[in-house]
Coordinates of C-alpha atoms and ligand atoms in Angstrom, one line a residue:
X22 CA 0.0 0.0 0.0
X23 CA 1.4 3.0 -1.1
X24 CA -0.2 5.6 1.1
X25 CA 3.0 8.3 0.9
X26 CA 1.7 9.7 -2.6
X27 CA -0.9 11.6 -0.4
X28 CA 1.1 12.8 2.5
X29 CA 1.5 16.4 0.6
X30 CA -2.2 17.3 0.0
X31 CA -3.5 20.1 2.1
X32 CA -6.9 20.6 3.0
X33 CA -6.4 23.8 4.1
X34 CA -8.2 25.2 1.3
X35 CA -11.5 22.6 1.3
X36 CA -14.4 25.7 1.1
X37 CA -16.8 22.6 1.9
X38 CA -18.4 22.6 5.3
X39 CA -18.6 18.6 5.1
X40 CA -16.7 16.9 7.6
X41 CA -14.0 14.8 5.3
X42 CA -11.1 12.7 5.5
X43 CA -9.4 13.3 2.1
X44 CA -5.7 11.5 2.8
X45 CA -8.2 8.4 4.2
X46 CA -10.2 8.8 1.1
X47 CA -7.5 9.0 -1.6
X48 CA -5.7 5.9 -0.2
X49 CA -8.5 3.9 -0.9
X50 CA -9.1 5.0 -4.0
X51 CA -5.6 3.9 -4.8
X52 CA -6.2 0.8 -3.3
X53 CA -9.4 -0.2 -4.9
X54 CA -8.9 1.3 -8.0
X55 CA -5.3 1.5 -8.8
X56 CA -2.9 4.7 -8.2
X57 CA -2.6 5.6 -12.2
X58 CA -6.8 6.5 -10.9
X59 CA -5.8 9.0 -8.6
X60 CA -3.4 12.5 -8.7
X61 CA -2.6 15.2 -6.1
X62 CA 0.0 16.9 -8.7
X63 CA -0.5 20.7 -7.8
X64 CA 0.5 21.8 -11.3
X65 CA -2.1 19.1 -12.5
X66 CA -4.6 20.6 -9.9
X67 CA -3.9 24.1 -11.3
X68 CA -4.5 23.4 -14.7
X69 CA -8.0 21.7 -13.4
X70 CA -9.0 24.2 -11.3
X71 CA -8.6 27.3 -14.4
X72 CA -11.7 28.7 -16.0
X73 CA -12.9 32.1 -18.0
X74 CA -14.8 33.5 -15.3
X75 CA -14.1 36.9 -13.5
X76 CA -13.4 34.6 -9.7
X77 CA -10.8 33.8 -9.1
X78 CA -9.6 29.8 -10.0
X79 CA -11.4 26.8 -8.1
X80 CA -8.4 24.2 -7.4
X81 CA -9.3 21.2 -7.0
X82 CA -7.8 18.8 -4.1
X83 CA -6.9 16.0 -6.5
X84 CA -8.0 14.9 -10.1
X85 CA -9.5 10.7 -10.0
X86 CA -9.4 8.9 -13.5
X87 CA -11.8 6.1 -13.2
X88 CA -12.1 3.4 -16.1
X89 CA -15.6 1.7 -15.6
X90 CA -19.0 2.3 -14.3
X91 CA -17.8 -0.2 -11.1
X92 CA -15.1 2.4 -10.4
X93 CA -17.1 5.2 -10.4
X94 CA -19.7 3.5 -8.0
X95 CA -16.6 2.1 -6.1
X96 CA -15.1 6.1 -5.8
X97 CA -18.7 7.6 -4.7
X98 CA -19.0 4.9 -2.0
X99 CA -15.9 5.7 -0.9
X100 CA -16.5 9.0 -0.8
X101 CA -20.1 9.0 1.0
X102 CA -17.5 7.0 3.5
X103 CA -15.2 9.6 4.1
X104 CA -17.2 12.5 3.7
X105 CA -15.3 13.9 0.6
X106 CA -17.1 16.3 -2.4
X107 CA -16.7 15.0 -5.8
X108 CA -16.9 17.2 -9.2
X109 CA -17.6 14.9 -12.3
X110 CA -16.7 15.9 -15.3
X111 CA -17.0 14.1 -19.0
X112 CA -14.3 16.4 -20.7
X113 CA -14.5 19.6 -18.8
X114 CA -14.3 22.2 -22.0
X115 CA -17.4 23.9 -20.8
X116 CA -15.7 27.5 -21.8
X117 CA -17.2 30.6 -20.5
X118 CA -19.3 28.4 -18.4
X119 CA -16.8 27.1 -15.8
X120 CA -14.4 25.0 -17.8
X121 CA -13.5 22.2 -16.0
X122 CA -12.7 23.6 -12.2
X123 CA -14.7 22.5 -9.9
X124 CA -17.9 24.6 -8.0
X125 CA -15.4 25.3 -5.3
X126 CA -11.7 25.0 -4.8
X127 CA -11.2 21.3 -2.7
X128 CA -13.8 19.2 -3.8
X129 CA -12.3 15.9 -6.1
X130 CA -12.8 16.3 -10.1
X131 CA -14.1 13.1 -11.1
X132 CA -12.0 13.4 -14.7
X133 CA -14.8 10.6 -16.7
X134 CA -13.4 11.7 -19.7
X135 CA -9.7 10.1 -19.9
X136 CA -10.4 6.6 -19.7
X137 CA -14.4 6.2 -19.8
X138 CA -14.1 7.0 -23.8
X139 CA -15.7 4.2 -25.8
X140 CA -18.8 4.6 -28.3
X141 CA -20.8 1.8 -27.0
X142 CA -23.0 1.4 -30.0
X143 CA -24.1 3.0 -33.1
X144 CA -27.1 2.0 -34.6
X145 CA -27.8 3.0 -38.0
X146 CA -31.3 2.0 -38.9
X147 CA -32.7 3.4 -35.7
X148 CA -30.6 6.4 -35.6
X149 CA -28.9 6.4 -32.4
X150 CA -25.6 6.1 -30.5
X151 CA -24.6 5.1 -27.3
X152 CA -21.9 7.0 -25.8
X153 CA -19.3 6.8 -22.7
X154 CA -18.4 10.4 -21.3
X155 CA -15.2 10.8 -23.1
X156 CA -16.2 10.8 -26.7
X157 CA -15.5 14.3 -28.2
X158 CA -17.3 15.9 -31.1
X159 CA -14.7 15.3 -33.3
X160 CA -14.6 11.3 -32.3
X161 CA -18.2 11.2 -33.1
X162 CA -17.7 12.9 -35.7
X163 CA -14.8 10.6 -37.5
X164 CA -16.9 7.3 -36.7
X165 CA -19.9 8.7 -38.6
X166 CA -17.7 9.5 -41.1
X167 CA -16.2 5.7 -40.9
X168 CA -19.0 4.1 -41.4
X169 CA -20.2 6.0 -44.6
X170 CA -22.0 9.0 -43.4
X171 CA -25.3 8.1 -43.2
X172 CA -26.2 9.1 -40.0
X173 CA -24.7 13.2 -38.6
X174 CA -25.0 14.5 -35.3
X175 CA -25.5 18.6 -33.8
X176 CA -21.9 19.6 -33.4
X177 CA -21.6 22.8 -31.2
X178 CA -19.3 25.8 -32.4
X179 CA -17.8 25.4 -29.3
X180 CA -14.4 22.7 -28.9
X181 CA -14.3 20.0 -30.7
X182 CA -12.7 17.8 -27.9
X183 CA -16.1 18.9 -26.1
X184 CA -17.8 15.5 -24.6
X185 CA -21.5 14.8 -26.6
X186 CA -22.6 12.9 -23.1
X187 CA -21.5 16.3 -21.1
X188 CA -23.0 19.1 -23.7
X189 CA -25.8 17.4 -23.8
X190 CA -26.5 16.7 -20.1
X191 CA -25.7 20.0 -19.3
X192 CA -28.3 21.3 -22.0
X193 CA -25.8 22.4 -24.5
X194 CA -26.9 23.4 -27.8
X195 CA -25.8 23.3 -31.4
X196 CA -26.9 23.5 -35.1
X197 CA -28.5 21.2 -37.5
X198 CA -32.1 19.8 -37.0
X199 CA -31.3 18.7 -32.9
X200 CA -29.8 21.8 -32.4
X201 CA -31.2 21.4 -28.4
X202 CA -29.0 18.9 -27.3
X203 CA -31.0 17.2 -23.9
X204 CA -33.9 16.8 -26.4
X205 CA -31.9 13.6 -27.9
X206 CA -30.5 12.0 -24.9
X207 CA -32.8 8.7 -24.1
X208 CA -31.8 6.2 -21.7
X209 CA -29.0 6.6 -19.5
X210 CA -27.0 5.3 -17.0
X211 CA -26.6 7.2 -13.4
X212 CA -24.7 6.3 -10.1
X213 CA -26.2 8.0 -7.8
X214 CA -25.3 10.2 -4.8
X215 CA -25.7 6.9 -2.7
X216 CA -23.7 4.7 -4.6
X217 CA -26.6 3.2 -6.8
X218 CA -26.6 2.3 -10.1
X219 CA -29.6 3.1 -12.1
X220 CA -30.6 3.0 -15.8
X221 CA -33.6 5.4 -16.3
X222 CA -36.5 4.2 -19.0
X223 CA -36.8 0.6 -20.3
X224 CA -32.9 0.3 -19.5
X225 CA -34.6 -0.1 -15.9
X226 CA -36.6 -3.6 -16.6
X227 CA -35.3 -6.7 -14.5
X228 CA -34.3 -8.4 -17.5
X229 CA -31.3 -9.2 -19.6
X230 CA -31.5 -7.2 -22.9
X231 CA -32.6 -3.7 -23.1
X232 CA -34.2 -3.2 -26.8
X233 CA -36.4 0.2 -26.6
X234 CA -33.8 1.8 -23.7
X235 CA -32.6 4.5 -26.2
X236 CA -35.6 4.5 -28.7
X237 CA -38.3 5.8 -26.1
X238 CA -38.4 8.3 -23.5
X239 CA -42.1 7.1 -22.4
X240 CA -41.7 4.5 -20.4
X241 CA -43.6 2.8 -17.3
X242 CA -43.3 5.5 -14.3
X243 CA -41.5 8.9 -14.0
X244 CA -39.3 10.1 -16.9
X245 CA -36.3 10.4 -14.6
X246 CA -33.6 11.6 -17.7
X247 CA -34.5 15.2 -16.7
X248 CA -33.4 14.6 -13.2
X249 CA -29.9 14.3 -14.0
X250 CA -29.2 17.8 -16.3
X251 CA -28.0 20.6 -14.5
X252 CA -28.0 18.8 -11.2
X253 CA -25.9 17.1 -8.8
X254 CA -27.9 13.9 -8.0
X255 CA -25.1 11.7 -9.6
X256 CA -22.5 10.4 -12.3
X257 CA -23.5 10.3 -15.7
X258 CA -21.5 7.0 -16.5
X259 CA -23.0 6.5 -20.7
X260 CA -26.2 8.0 -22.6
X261 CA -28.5 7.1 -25.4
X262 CA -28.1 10.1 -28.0
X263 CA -30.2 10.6 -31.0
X264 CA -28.6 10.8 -34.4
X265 CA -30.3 12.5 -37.7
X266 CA -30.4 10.4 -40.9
X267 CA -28.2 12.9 -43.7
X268 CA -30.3 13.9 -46.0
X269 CA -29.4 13.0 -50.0
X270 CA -28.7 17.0 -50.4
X271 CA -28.1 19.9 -48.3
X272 CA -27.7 23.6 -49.1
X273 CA -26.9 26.8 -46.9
X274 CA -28.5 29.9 -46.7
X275 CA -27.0 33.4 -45.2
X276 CA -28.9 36.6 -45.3
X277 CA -27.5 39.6 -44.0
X278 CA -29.1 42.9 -42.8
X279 CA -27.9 45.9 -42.2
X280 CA -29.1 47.6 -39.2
X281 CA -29.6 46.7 -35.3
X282 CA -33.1 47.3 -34.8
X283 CA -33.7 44.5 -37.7
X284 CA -33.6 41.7 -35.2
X285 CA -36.9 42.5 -34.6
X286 CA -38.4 41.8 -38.6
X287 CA -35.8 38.6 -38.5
X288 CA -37.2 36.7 -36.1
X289 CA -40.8 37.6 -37.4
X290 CA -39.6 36.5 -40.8
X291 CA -38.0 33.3 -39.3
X292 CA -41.0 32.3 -36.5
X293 CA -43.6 31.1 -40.1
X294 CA -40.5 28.9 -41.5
X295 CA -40.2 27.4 -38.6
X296 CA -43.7 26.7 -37.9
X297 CA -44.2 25.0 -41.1
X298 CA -41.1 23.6 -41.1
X299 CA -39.9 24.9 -44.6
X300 CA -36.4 25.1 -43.1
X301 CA -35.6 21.3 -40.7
X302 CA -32.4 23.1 -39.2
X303 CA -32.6 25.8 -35.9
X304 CA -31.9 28.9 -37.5
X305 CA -29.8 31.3 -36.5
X306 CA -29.2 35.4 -35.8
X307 CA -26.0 36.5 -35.2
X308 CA -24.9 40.3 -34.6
X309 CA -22.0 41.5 -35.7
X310 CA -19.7 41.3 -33.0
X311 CA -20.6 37.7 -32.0
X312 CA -19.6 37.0 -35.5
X313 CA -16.4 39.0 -36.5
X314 CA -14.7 38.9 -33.3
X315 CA -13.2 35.9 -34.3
X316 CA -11.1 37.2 -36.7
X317 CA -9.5 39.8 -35.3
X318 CA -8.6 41.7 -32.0
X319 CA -10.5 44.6 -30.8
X320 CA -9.0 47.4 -32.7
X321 CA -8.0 49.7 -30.2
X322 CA -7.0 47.4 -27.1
X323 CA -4.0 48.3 -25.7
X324 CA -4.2 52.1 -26.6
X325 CA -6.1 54.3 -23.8
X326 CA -9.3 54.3 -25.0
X327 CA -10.6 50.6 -25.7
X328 CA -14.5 51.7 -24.9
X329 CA -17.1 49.3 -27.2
X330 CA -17.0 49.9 -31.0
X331 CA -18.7 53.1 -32.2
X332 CA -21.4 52.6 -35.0
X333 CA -19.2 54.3 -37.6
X334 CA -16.4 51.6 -36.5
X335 CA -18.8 48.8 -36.3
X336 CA -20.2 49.7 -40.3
X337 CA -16.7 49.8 -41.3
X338 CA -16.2 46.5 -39.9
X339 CA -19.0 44.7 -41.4
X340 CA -18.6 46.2 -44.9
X341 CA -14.8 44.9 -44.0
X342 CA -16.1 41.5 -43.8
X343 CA -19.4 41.8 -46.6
X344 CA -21.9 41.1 -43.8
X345 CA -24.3 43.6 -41.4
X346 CA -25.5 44.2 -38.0
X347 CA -27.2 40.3 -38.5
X348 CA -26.8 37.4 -40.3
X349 CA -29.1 34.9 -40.6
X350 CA -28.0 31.4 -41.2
X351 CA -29.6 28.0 -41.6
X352 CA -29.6 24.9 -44.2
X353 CA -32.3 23.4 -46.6
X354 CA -32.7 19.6 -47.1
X355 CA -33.7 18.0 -50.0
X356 CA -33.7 14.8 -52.5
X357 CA -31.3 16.8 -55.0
X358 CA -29.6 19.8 -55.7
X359 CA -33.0 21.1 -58.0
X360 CA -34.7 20.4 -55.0
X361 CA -33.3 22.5 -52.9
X362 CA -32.8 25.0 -55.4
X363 CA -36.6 25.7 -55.1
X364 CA -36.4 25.3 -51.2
X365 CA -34.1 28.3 -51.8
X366 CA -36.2 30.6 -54.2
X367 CA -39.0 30.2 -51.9
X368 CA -36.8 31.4 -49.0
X369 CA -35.2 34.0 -50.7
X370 CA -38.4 35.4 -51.3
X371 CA -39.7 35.3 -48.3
X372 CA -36.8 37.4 -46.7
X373 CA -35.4 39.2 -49.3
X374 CA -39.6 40.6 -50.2
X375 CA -39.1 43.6 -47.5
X376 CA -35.8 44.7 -49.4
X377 CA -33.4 44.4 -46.3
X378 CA -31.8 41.3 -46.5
X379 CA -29.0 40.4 -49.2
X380 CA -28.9 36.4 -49.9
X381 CA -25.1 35.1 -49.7
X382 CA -25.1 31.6 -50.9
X383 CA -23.9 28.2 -49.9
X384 CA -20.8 28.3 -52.2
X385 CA -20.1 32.1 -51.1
X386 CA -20.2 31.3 -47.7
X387 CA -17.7 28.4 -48.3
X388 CA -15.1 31.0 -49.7
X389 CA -15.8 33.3 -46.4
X390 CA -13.6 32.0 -43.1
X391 CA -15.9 33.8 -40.6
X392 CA -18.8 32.3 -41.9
X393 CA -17.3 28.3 -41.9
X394 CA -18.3 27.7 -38.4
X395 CA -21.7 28.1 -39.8
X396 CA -21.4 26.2 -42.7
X397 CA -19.5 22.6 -40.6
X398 CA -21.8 23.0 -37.5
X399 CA -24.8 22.6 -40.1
X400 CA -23.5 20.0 -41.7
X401 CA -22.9 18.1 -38.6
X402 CA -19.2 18.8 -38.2
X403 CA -17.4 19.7 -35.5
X404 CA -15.9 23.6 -36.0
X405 CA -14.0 24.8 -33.5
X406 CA -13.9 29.0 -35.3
X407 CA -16.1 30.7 -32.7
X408 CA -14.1 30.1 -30.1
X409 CA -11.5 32.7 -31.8
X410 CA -13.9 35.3 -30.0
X411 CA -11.8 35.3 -27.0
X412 CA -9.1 36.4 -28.5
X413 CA -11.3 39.9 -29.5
X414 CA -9.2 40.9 -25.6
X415 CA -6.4 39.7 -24.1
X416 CA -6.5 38.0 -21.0
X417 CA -9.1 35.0 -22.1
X418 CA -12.0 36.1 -20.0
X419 CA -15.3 34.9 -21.1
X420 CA -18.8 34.8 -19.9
X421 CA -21.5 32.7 -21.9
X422 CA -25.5 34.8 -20.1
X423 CA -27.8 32.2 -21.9
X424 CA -31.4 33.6 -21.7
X425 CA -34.2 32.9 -24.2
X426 CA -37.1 34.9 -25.3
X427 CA -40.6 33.6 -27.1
X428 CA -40.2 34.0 -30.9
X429 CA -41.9 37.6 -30.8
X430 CA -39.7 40.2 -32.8
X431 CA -40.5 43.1 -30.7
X432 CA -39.7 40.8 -27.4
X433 CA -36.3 40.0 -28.7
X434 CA -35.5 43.3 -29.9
X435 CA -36.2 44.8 -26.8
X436 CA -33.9 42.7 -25.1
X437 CA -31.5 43.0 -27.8
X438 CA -31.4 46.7 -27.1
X439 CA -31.5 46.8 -23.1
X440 CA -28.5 44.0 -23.1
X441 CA -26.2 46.2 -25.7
X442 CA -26.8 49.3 -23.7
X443 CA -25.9 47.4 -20.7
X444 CA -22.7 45.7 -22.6
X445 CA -21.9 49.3 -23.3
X446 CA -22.4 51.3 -20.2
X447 CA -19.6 48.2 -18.6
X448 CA -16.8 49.2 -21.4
X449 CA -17.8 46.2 -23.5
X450 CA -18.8 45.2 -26.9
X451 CA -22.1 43.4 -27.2
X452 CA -22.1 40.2 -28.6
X453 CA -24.8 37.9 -29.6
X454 CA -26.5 35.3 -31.3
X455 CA -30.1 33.6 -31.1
X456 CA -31.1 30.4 -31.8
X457 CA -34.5 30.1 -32.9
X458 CA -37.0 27.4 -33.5
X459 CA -40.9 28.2 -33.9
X460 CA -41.9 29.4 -30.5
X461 CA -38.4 30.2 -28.8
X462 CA -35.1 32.1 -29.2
X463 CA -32.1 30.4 -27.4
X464 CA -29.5 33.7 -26.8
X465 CA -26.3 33.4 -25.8
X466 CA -24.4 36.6 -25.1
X467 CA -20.5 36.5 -25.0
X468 CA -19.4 39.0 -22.1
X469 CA -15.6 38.7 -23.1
X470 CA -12.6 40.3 -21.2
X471 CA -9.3 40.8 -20.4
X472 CA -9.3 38.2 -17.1
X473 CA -5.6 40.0 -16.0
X474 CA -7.0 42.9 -15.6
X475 CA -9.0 43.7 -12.6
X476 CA -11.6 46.5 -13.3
X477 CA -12.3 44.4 -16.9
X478 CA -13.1 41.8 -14.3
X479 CA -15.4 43.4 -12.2
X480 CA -17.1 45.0 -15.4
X481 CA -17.7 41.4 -17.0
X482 CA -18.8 40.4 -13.3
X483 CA -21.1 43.6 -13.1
X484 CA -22.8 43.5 -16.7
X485 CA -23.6 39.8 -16.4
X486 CA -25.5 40.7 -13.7
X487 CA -26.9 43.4 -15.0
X488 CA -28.0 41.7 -17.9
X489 CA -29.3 38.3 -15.7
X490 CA -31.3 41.4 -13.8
X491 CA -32.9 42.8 -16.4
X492 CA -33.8 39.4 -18.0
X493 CA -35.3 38.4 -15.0
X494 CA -37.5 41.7 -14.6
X495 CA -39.4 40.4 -17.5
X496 CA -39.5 37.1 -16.4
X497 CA -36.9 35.5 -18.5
X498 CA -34.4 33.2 -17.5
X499 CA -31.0 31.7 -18.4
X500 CA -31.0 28.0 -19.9
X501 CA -27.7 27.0 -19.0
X502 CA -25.1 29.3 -15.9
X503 CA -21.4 29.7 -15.3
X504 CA -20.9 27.4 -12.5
X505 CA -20.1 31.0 -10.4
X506 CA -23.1 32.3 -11.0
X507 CA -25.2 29.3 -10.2
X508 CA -26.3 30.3 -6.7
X509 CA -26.9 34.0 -7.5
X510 CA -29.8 32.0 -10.6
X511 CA -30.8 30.1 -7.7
X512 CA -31.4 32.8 -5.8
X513 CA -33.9 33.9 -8.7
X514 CA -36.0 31.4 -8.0
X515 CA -39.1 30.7 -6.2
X516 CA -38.6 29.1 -2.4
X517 CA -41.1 26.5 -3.4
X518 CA -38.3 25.4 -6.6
X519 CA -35.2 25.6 -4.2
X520 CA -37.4 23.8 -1.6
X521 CA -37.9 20.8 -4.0
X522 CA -34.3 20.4 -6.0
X523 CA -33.0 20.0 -1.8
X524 CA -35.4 17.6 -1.3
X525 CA -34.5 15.5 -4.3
X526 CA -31.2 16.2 -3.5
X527 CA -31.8 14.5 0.2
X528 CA -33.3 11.4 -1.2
X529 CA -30.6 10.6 -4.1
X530 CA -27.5 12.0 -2.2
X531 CA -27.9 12.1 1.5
X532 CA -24.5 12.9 2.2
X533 CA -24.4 16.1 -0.5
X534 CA -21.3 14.4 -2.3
X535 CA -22.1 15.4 -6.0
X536 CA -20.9 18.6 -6.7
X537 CA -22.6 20.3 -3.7
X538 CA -23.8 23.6 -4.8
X539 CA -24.0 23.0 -8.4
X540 CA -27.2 25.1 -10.1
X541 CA -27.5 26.2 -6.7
X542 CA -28.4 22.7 -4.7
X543 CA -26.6 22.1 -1.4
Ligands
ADP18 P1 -17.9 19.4 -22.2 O1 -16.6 18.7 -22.3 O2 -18.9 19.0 -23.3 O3 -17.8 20.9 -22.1 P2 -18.2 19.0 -19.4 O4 -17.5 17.8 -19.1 O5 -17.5 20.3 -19.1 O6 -18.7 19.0 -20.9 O7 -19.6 19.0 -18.7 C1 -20.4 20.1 -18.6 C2 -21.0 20.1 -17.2 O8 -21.8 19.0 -16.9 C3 -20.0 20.1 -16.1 O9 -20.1 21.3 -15.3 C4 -20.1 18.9 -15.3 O10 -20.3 19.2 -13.9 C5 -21.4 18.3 -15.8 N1 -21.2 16.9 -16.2 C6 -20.4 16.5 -17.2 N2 -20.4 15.2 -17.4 C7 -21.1 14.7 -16.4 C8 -21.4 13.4 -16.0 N3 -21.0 12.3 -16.7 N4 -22.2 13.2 -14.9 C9 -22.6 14.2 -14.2 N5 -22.4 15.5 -14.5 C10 -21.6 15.8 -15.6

């Protein structure tokens, strides 16, 4: 028994009020599951415990690497034992949302990703995979592509080497046709707070094979899938994830428009198409900002004045680039390329008839580098080009404020215009994009800032709250929080709500050893 590897790790910094015995617990873990499963490395620690966030980093205590669903139950047992606070993550590049440090500096990362990285199953006549934790976008991606293409999944523009199982579960969202990712998960497999295993819908009948586990999410008794996004009620050892059949022919559409105010006309003009579903993918409005600021740095960072772009700046800009305040972007499906040809005229009538919008097509946008994000996340590749944003500042600070509005133009618009004057009053540039279906708008603001420089960190800190504030004061909230900002949503919520995610929190992990304080639960 090799307990010396732990005699270094301090618990000085544990924020957790749970009584613990971390040396006692990492020694078993060693033990039971073998030492490569277990590090106390403070320059590995570091690295875990980084994020984008204006806090400061959450270090973690020690990093465990478990192989199998056994050694996850085997680690949460042992930690319900010694009264230690674990942080699972699948692949922890949740950017501008937390990253991969834990809710607080001390508690365990449970690193699923490293070893737990085998696509269980693909199915191609049902459409469906079955995934561990550690498959990435781009993984996915290449097996697809393997086995002849037939079937593509919703990439995000965010990392490649994201996990599917961890976007998904943590309601991630992406382009394509099932561009909201928790809407394809069916059928996974949980251990609980309390060292259970479970396997929610039919994977829960007594018997040996499991036929409809990932094909329905209606099964005998509660649908218990939900229970497990954007909680901390257990591990997330594999999930069921729904694929989309390709279709023979695919073209995409951009259409640019020129001023600010037109957000409100664009999602009007989108909210019919989606309704009748003339267009199968989510489609999307992105400002300028949100679009451009992956190609270059803010223009006058580093000189004294680096206030928000002025209008005149902003024009220039987007004439720089042939695009305007928005562009819209989705994809048309159809048997051939005639096919959706007319798909095309039909749409380019329908936004181009109020004289605002100028059409850029498919092959255009291919010959356009801030616009190829677009084009692979619609066609079910993995693009990793929005993510140059952070480089708009130095200092990689970013925020993701992810609040949705109802597919009403002037709703949108007014929130458009309440968040850029907020954006701007902080120093900062707004940047945006929504993601809209027939009756709802998925936003996501980018609040980005130079994270070495302190009042740049309080302004990020101050305008996302601003902006969460003002969101709230019409009765809209975020879909998905920065894990520092999760108690402050919390907060936002009715006593009755907080009342009942503690009580399911009670029953599934008595001891509070999931990620204690994640989307606010204790
Ligand atoms: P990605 O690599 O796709 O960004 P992450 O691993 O960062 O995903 O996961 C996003 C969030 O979901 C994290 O905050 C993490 O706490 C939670 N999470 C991820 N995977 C699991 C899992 N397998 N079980 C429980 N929670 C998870």
């Amino acid at each position: 028994m090799q307990s010396f590897w732990y005699r270094d790790v301090t618990q000085a910094n544990f924020s957790s009020d749970i009584a613990h015995d971390l040396s006692g617990f990492l020694e078993s873990i060693g033990s039971a599951c073998g030492p490569e499963t277990v590090t106390t490395d403070a320059s590995v620690c570091g690295n875990y415990g980084q994020h984008t966030l204006p806090d400061a980093d959450h270090i973690p205590s020690a990093v465990l690497f478990p192989d199998s669903t056994a050694a996850v139950q085997t680690i949460v047992r042992l930690a319900n034992q010694y009264r230690v606070p674990l942080f699972p993550i699948s692949m922890g590049r949740n950017l501008g949302l937390g990253s991969r440090a834990p809710m607080r500096s001390g508690q365990v990362v449970v690193d699923l990703g490293r070893r737990m990285n085998r696509i269980v199953e693909i199915n191609d006549d049902l459409g469906f995979c079955v995934l561990e934790p550690g498959v990435t976008f781009d993984d996915l991606y290449a097996e697809l592509e393997r086995r002849g293409g037939s079937l593509m999944m919703s990439p995000t523009a965010g990392p490649p080497d994201g996990s599917v199982l961890g976007n998904a579960l943590d309601k991630g969202g992406g382009s394509g046709p099932a561009g909201n990712h928790f809407d394809s998960v069916c059928g996974i497999e949980v251990v609980l707070g309390n060292g259970d295993i479970i396997r929610t819908g039919d994977g829960g009948l007594n018997a040996d094979a499991h036929p409809n586990w990932h094909v329905t999410k209606y099964s005998f008794g509660p649908a218990l899938d939900g229970l497990f996004t954007q909680s901390n009620y257990g591990i997330v050892t594999r999930a069921g994830i729904w694929l989309t059949h390709k279709p023979a022919h695919m073209r995409l559409f951009f259409f640019t428009f020129p001023d600010d105010a037109d957000l409100a006309e664009i999602v009007e003009l989108i909210r019919p198409i989606k309704a009748r579903n003339l267009v199968p993918t989510l489609i999307r409005a992105t400002n300028d900002l949100y679009l451009l600021s992956s190609q270059e740095q803010h223009p006058r960072y580093g000189s004294r004045d680096c206030s928000p772009l002025s209008d005149d700046e902003r024009r220039d800009l987007q004439k720089r680039y042939g695009v305007g305040a928005w562009t819209v972007s989705g994809a048309v499906f159809g048997e051939n390329d005639a096919a959706t040809l007319r798909a095309m005229d039909r749409l380019r009538g329908h936004f181009q008839a109020s004289g605002k919008a100028r059409y850029i097509s498919d092959e255009e946008a291919r010959e356009r580098p801030h616009l190829h994000a677009a084009v692979k996340s619609n066609s079910g590749q993995p693009a990793a080009g929005e993510l140059g944003m952070l480089r708009w500042r130095p200092g990689d600070g970013a925020i993701w404020l992810t609040p949705g509005a109802p597919m009403i133009g002037s709703t949108v618009n007014t929130l458009q215009q309440e968040c850029r004057r907020i954006a701007n009053e902080n120093g900062l540039d707004y940047m945006a994009s929504f993601v809209c279906g027939p009756r709802f708008a998925r936003g996501v603001h980018a609040i980005i800032f130079n994270r070495g420089d302190e009042r740049e960190r309080q302004a990020a800190d101050r305008c996302y709250r601003a902006m969460a504030e003002a969101f709230r004061q019409r009765g809209i909230f975020v879909g998905r929080s920065p894990t520092s900002y999760q108690s402050f949503h919390q907060g936002q919520r009715t006593p009755e709500i907080t009342r009942t995610t503690a009580a399911l929190k009670a029953a599934l992990d008595p001891n509070g050893i999931i990620a204690p304080g994640r989307y606010g639960i204790e």
